[in-house]
Amino acid sequence: MPEGRLLDYFSLGLINFVPARIKQLLEQNEAEAFFTEASVTIEDEQYPEPFFLIAPRDMLPV
């Protein structure tokens, strides 16, 4: 697996995932969203950073 950060965001169909640092940033900016922790595996190795499924309750500020 490559060293350093590999992903900042990814989606599977309509399901969106963000890393912990993006989750924290959204929470600091009071984004109304539900987060569920998910593990990410790349080429049979678990990605070292936790990811969260994000389900916005409203439009997210950009």
mmCIF file of C-alpha atoms in Angstrom:
data_model
loop_
_atom_site.group_PDB
_atom_site.id
_atom_site.type_symbol
_atom_site.label_atom_id
_atom_site.label_comp_id
_atom_site.label_asym_id
_atom_site.label_seq_id
_atom_site.Cartn_x
_atom_site.Cartn_y
_atom_site.Cartn_z
ATOM 1 C CA MET A 1 0.000 0.000 0.000
ATOM 2 C CA PRO A 2 1.393 3.466 -0.834
ATOM 3 C CA GLU A 3 2.685 5.551 2.057
ATOM 4 C CA GLY A 4 0.934 8.752 3.101
ATOM 5 C CA ARG A 5 -2.657 9.734 2.552
ATOM 6 C CA LEU A 6 -4.282 7.877 -0.252
ATOM 7 C CA LEU A 7 -7.900 9.005 -0.095
ATOM 8 C CA ASP A 8 -9.714 12.187 0.938
ATOM 9 C CA TYR A 9 -13.137 11.091 -0.256
ATOM 10 C CA PHE A 10 -14.696 8.274 -2.225
ATOM 11 C CA SER A 11 -18.133 6.993 -3.112
ATOM 12 C CA LEU A 12 -19.729 3.685 -3.982
ATOM 13 C CA GLY A 13 -22.788 4.505 -6.029
ATOM 14 C CA LEU A 14 -24.754 7.016 -3.970
ATOM 15 C CA ILE A 15 -22.930 6.194 -0.722
ATOM 16 C CA ASN A 16 -20.197 8.699 0.231
ATOM 17 C CA PHE A 17 -17.247 8.102 2.561
ATOM 18 C CA VAL A 18 -14.895 10.621 4.186
ATOM 19 C CA PRO A 19 -11.809 10.160 6.415
ATOM 20 C CA ALA A 20 -11.810 11.150 10.084
ATOM 21 C CA ARG A 21 -10.141 14.523 9.403
ATOM 22 C CA ILE A 22 -12.889 15.541 6.929
ATOM 23 C CA LYS A 23 -15.548 14.336 9.391
ATOM 24 C CA GLN A 24 -13.961 16.518 12.074
ATOM 25 C CA LEU A 25 -13.879 19.523 9.712
ATOM 26 C CA LEU A 26 -17.560 19.070 8.834
ATOM 27 C CA GLU A 27 -18.498 18.764 12.513
ATOM 28 C CA GLN A 28 -16.518 21.898 13.380
ATOM 29 C CA ASN A 29 -18.502 23.757 10.731
ATOM 30 C CA GLU A 30 -21.742 22.395 12.165
ATOM 31 C CA ALA A 31 -22.709 20.352 9.117
ATOM 32 C CA GLU A 32 -25.924 18.481 9.780
ATOM 33 C CA ALA A 33 -25.029 14.921 8.840
ATOM 34 C CA PHE A 34 -25.014 11.400 10.214
ATOM 35 C CA PHE A 35 -21.686 9.542 10.289
ATOM 36 C CA THR A 36 -21.128 5.790 10.559
ATOM 37 C CA GLU A 37 -17.602 4.408 10.922
ATOM 38 C CA ALA A 38 -16.460 2.009 8.199
ATOM 39 C CA SER A 39 -13.235 0.131 7.607
ATOM 40 C CA VAL A 40 -11.565 0.383 4.202
ATOM 41 C CA THR A 41 -9.531 -2.441 2.696
ATOM 42 C CA ILE A 42 -7.236 -1.888 -0.285
ATOM 43 C CA GLU A 43 -5.624 -4.923 -1.901
ATOM 44 C CA ASP A 44 -6.343 -7.074 1.196
ATOM 45 C CA GLU A 45 -4.757 -4.532 3.567
ATOM 46 C CA GLN A 46 -6.783 -2.374 5.935
ATOM 47 C CA TYR A 47 -6.341 1.335 5.294
ATOM 48 C CA PRO A 48 -4.708 2.854 8.414
ATOM 49 C CA GLU A 49 -7.113 5.792 8.760
ATOM 50 C CA PRO A 50 -10.774 5.285 9.759
ATOM 51 C CA PHE A 51 -13.425 6.311 7.258
ATOM 52 C CA PHE A 52 -17.027 7.335 7.847
ATOM 53 C CA LEU A 53 -20.115 6.880 5.736
ATOM 54 C CA ILE A 54 -21.686 10.331 5.541
ATOM 55 C CA ALA A 55 -25.407 10.898 5.193
ATOM 56 C CA PRO A 56 -26.139 14.647 5.076
ATOM 57 C CA ARG A 57 -29.397 15.743 6.726
ATOM 58 C CA ASP A 58 -29.319 18.968 4.738
ATOM 59 C CA MET A 59 -27.147 20.586 2.076
ATOM 60 C CA LEU A 60 -23.497 20.767 3.112
ATOM 61 C CA PRO A 61 -21.732 24.134 2.998
ATOM 62 C CA VAL A 62 -18.979 24.243 0.390
#
